[in-house]
Structures are given as C-alpha cells and as structure tokens.
Short mmCIF file of C-alpha atoms and ligand atoms in Angstrom, two decimals:
data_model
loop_
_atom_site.label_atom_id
_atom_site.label_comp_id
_atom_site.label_asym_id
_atom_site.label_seq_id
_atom_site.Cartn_x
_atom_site.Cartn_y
_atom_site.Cartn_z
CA UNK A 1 0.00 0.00 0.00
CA UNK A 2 1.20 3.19 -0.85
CA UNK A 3 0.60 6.09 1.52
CA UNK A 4 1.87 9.82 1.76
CA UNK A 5 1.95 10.86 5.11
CA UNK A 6 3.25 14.51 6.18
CA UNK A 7 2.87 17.20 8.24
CA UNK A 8 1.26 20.27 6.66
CA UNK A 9 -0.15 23.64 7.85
CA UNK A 10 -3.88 24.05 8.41
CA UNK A 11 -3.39 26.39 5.43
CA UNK A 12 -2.29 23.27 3.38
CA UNK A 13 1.46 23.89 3.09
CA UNK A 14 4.07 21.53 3.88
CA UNK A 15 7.32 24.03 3.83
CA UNK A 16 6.92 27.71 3.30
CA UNK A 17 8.01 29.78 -0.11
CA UNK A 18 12.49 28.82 1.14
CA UNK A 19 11.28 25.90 1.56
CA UNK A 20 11.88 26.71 6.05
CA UNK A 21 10.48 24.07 7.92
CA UNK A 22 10.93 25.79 11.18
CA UNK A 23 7.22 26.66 11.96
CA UNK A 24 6.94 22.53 12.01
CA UNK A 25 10.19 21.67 13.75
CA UNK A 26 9.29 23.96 16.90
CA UNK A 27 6.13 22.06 17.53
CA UNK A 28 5.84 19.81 20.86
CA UNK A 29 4.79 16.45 19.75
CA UNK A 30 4.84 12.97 21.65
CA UNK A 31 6.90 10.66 19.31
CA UNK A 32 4.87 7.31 20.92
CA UNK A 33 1.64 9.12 20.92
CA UNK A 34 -1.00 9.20 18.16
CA UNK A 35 0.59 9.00 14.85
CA UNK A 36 3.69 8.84 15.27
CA UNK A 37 6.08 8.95 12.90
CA UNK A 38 8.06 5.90 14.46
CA UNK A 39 4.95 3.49 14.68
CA UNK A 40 4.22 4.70 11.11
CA UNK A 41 8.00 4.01 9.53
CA UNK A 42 8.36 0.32 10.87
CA UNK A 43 5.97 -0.82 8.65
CA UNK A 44 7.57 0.87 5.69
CA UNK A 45 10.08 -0.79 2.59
CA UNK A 46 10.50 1.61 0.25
CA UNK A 47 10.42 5.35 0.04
CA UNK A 48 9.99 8.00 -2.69
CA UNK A 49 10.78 11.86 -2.61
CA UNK A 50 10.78 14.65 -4.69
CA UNK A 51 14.14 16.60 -5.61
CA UNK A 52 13.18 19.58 -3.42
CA UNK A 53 13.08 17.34 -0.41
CA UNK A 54 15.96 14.81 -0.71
CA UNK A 55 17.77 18.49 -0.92
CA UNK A 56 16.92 19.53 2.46
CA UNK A 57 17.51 16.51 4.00
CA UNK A 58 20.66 16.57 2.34
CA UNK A 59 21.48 19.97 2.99
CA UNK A 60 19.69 20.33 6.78
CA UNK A 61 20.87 16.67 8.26
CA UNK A 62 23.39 15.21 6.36
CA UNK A 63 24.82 18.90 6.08
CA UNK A 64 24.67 19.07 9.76
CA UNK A 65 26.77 16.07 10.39
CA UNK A 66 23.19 13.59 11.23
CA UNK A 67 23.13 10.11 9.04
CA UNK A 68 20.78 9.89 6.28
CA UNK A 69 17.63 9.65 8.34
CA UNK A 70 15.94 6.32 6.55
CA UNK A 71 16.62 2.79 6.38
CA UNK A 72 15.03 1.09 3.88
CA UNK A 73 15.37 1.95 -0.27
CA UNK A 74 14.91 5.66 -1.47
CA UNK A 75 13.71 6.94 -4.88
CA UNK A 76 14.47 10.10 -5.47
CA UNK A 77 12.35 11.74 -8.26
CA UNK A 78 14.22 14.06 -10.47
CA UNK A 79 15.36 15.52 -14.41
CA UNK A 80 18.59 16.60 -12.53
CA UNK A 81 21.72 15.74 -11.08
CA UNK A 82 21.60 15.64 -7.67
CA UNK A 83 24.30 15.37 -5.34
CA UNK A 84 24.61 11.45 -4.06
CA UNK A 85 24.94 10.84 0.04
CA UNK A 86 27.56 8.27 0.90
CA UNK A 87 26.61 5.02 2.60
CA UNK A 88 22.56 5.49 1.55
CA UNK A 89 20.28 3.27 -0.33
CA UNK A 90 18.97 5.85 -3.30
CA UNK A 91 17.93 5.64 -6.45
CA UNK A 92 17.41 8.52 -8.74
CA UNK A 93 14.31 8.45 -11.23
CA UNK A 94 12.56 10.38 -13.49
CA UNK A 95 9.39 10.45 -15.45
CA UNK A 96 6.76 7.96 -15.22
CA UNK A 97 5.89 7.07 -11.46
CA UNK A 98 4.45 3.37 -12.13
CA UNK A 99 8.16 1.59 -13.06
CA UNK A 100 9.28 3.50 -9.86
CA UNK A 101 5.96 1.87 -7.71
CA UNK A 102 6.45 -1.68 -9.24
CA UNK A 103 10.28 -1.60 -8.46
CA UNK A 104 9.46 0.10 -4.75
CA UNK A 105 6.94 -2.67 -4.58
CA UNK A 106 9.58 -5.68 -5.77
CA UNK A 107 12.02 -4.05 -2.94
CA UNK A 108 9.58 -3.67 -0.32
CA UNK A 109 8.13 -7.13 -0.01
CA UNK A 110 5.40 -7.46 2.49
CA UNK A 111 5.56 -3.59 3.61
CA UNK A 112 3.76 -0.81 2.54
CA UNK A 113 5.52 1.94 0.70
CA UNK A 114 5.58 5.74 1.61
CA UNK A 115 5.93 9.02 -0.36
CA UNK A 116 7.86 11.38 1.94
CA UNK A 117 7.02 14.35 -0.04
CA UNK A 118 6.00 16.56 -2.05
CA UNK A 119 2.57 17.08 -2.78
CA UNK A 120 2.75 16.63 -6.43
CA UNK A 121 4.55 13.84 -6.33
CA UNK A 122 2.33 12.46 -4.07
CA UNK A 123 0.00 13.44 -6.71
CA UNK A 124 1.33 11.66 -9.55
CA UNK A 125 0.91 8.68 -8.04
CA UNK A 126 -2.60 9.47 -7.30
CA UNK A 127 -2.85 10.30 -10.96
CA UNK A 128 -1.64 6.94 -11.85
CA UNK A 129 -4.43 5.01 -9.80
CA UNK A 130 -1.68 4.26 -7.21
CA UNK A 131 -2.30 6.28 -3.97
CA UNK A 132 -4.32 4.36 -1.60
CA UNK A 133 -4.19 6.45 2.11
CA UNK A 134 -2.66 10.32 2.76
CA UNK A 135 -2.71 10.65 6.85
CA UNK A 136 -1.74 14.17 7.79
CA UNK A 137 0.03 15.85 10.76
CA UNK A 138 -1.63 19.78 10.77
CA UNK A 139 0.47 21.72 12.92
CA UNK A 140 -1.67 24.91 14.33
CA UNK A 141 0.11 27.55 11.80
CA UNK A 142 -0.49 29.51 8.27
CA UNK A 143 1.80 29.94 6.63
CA UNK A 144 -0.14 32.32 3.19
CA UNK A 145 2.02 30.68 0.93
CA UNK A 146 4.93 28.04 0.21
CA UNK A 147 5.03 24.17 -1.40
CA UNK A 148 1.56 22.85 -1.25
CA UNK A 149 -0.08 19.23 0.63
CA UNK A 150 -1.91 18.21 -2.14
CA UNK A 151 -2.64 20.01 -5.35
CA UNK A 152 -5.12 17.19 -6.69
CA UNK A 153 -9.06 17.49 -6.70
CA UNK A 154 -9.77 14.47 -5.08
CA UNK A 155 -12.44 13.06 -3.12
CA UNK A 156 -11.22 11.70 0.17
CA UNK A 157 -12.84 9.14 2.82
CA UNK A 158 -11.99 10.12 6.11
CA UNK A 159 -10.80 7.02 8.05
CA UNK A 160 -9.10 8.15 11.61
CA UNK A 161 -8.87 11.00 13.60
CA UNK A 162 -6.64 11.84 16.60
CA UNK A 163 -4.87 14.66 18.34
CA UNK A 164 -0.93 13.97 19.08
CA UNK A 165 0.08 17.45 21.02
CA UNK A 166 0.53 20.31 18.92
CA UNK A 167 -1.23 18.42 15.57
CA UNK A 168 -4.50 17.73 14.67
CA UNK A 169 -3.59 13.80 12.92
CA UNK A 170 -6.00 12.13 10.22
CA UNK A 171 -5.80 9.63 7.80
CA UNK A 172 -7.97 9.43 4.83
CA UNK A 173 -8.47 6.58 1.77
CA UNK A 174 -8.06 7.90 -1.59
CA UNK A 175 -11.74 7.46 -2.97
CA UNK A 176 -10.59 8.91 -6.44
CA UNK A 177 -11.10 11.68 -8.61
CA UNK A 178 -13.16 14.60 -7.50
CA UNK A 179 -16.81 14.03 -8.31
CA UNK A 180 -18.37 17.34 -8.66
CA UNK A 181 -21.93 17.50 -9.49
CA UNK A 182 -22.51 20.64 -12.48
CA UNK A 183 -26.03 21.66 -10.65
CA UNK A 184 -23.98 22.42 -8.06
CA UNK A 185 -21.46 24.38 -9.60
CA UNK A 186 -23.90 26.21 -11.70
CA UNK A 187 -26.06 27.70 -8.83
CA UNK A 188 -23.10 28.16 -6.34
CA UNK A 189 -23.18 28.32 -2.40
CA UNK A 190 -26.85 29.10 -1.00
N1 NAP B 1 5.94 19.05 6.16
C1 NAP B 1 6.51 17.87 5.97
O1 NAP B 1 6.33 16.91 6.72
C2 NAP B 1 7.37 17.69 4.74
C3 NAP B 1 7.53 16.40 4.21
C4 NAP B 1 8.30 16.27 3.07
C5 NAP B 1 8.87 17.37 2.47
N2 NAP B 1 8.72 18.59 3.02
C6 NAP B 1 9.28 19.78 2.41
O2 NAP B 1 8.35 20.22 1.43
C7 NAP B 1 9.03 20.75 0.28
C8 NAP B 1 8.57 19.97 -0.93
O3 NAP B 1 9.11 20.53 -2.07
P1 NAP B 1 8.37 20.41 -3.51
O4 NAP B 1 6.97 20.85 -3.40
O5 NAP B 1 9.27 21.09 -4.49
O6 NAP B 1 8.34 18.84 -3.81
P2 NAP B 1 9.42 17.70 -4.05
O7 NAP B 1 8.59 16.53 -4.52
O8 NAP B 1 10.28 17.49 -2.88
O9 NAP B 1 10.35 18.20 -5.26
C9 NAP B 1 9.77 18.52 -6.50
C10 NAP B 1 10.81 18.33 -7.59
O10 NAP B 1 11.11 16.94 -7.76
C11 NAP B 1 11.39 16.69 -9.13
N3 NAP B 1 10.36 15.73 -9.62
C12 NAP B 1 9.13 15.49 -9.11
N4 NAP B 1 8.50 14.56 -9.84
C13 NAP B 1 9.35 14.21 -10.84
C14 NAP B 1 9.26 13.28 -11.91
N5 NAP B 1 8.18 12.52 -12.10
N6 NAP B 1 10.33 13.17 -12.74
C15 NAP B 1 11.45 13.93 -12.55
N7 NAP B 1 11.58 14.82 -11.54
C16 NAP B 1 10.54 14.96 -10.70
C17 NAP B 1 11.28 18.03 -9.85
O11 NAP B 1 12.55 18.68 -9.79
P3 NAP B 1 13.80 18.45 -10.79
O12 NAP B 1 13.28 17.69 -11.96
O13 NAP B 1 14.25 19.80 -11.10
O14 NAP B 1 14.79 17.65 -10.01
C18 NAP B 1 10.35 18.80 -8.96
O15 NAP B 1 10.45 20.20 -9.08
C19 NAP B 1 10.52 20.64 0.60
O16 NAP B 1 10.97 21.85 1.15
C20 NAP B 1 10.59 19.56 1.68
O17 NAP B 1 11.70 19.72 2.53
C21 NAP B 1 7.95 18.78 4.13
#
C-alpha cells in the first residue's frame, strides 16, 4: 500500500516559499503518541521523494553532520543531477511514477511503501491510480504561501482522527477523482 503521510499547515502547506520548515520543527509532539512517525515508519520498505526534499535533507541533516535519516530503499524523483549521500540506499528516477511503484513494490516485499514528499509527487501517483491512504500531521500555523499538501481534486474518505500534542492527525483513503456534481457548480453556495 502506498501512503503519503506529512505534516502540513492548516493552510495546506508543507514548507513555506524557502522551503523553512521551522514553523513545524518547533512544535511539541509525543513521538509514541497518536501517529507517530516511528509506529508509522516500521511498517515501511521503500520510500519516494521529490528533488526539493531529498535536498533539504541533504542539505539540513546530512549537512549538519546527522546520518541519512531512513533505512530502507529511497527513490528520489528528479530531471537533474543531484548530489549522491555516501553510505545510503537511493535511487534517482525520473518520469513515469508506475516503473518507480512496481520496483518500490519488488524491494519492499510485504511492507507498505511511503511518499515522503512533495505534494505533487504524491499526486502523480494518485494520478496513476496508485495512492491508496494520505494521513496528515496539521500543525496549528499559516503559513499564506509556500510548497503545497496536495494540489489534486480528489475526493477523500476520512478514516481516523486523533490529536498527538501540537497536531490535529487524520488519515484518509483515496476514494478517487473529484466528483463534482454541475447543478452544483452552476447555482453556487446558498
Ligand atoms: N511538512 C513535511 O512533513 C514535509 C515532508 C516532506 C517534504 N517537506 C518539504 O516540502 C518541500 C517539498 O518541495 P516540492 O513541493 O518542491 O516537492 P518535491 O517533490 O520534494 O520536489 C519537486 C521536484 O522533484 C522533481 N520531480 C518530481 N517529480 C518528478 C518526476 N516525475 N520526474 C522527474 N523529476 C521529478 C522536480 O525537480 P527536478 O526535476 O528539477 O529535479 C520537482 O520540481 C521541501 O521543502 C521539503 O523539505 C515537508
């Protein structure tokens, strides 16, 4: 099962326009509580990112002396060269998510598989039929502007709610495509 699962403002950004991710990292959170990340990770096998992302982590841990934070096999999505990190398990893609998703699913095996970000990546997959749950952390900021959670028109089931400190946590199944109904849109809000 694929999921993306991030933390986002209640604004519906997950980094703001320098890509800072300070308004998150400043927020009190119980790591064995409600979501957490921990619980979440061990039972993931593979893991895709965007360019933007495996950047910071490159530039904001591995920069600052910290290992390269995951585990288990990394896609990194990008028409670039990027910069490789000694001693970690990434591939670099491009194009076409599904050959990325069947090889993520091959090196996997029985876990499920996790975009770490961003939000149109996450999206691509969704395009391709192969998003199945997004579970969000929303940390009690707005931010106005910055990289967005999800820019998709979806339609989303809402499966699990909880509070973990600082975040309101959910986690909803990808229903599919938006269904909008044109009587609707034609008369607008009452
Ligand atoms: N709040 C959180 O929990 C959280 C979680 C994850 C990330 N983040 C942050 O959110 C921000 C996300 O940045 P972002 O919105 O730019 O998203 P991103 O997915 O990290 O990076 C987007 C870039 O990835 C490359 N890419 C994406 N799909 C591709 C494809 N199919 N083929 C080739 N290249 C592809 C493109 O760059 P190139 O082709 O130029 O390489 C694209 O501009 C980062 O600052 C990250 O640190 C926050």
């Amino acid at each position: 099962m694929l999921t993306y699962h991030t933390a986002t403002t209640l604004d519906g950004f997950i980094a703001d326009p320098d890509d800072s991710l300070e308004w998150l990292l400043r927020q009190p959170i119980d790591e064995s509580g409600p979501f957490s990340f921990g619980h979440f990770f061990e039972g993931i096998g593979a893991i895709v990112m965007g360019s933007t992302t495996y950047r910071w982590v490159r530039e904001h841990l591995v920069g600052s002396g910290e290992p390269w934070p995951y585990t288990v096999p990394c896609w990194v999505m990008t028409s670039g060269e990027q910069e490789p990190i000694e001693g970690a398990d990434i591939r670099f893609a491009s194009g076409d998510v599904r050959p990325v998703y069947e090889q993520m699913v091959q090196a996997a095996g029985d876990k499920g598989l996790w975009v770490v970000g961003g939000g149109d990546l996450a999206g691509q997959f969704a395009d391709a039929g192969l998003l199945e749950e997004i579970v969000v952390s929303i940390a009690p900021v707005t931010l106005g502007a910055g990289r967005p959670v999800f820019p998709r028109r979806l339609d989303l089931e809402l499966l699990e709610l909880a509070q973990n400190q600082a975040f309101a946590c959910a986690r909803y199944r990808v229903v599919g495509p938006l269904v909008e109904s044109t009587e609707a849109s034609e008369k607008g809000p009452a």
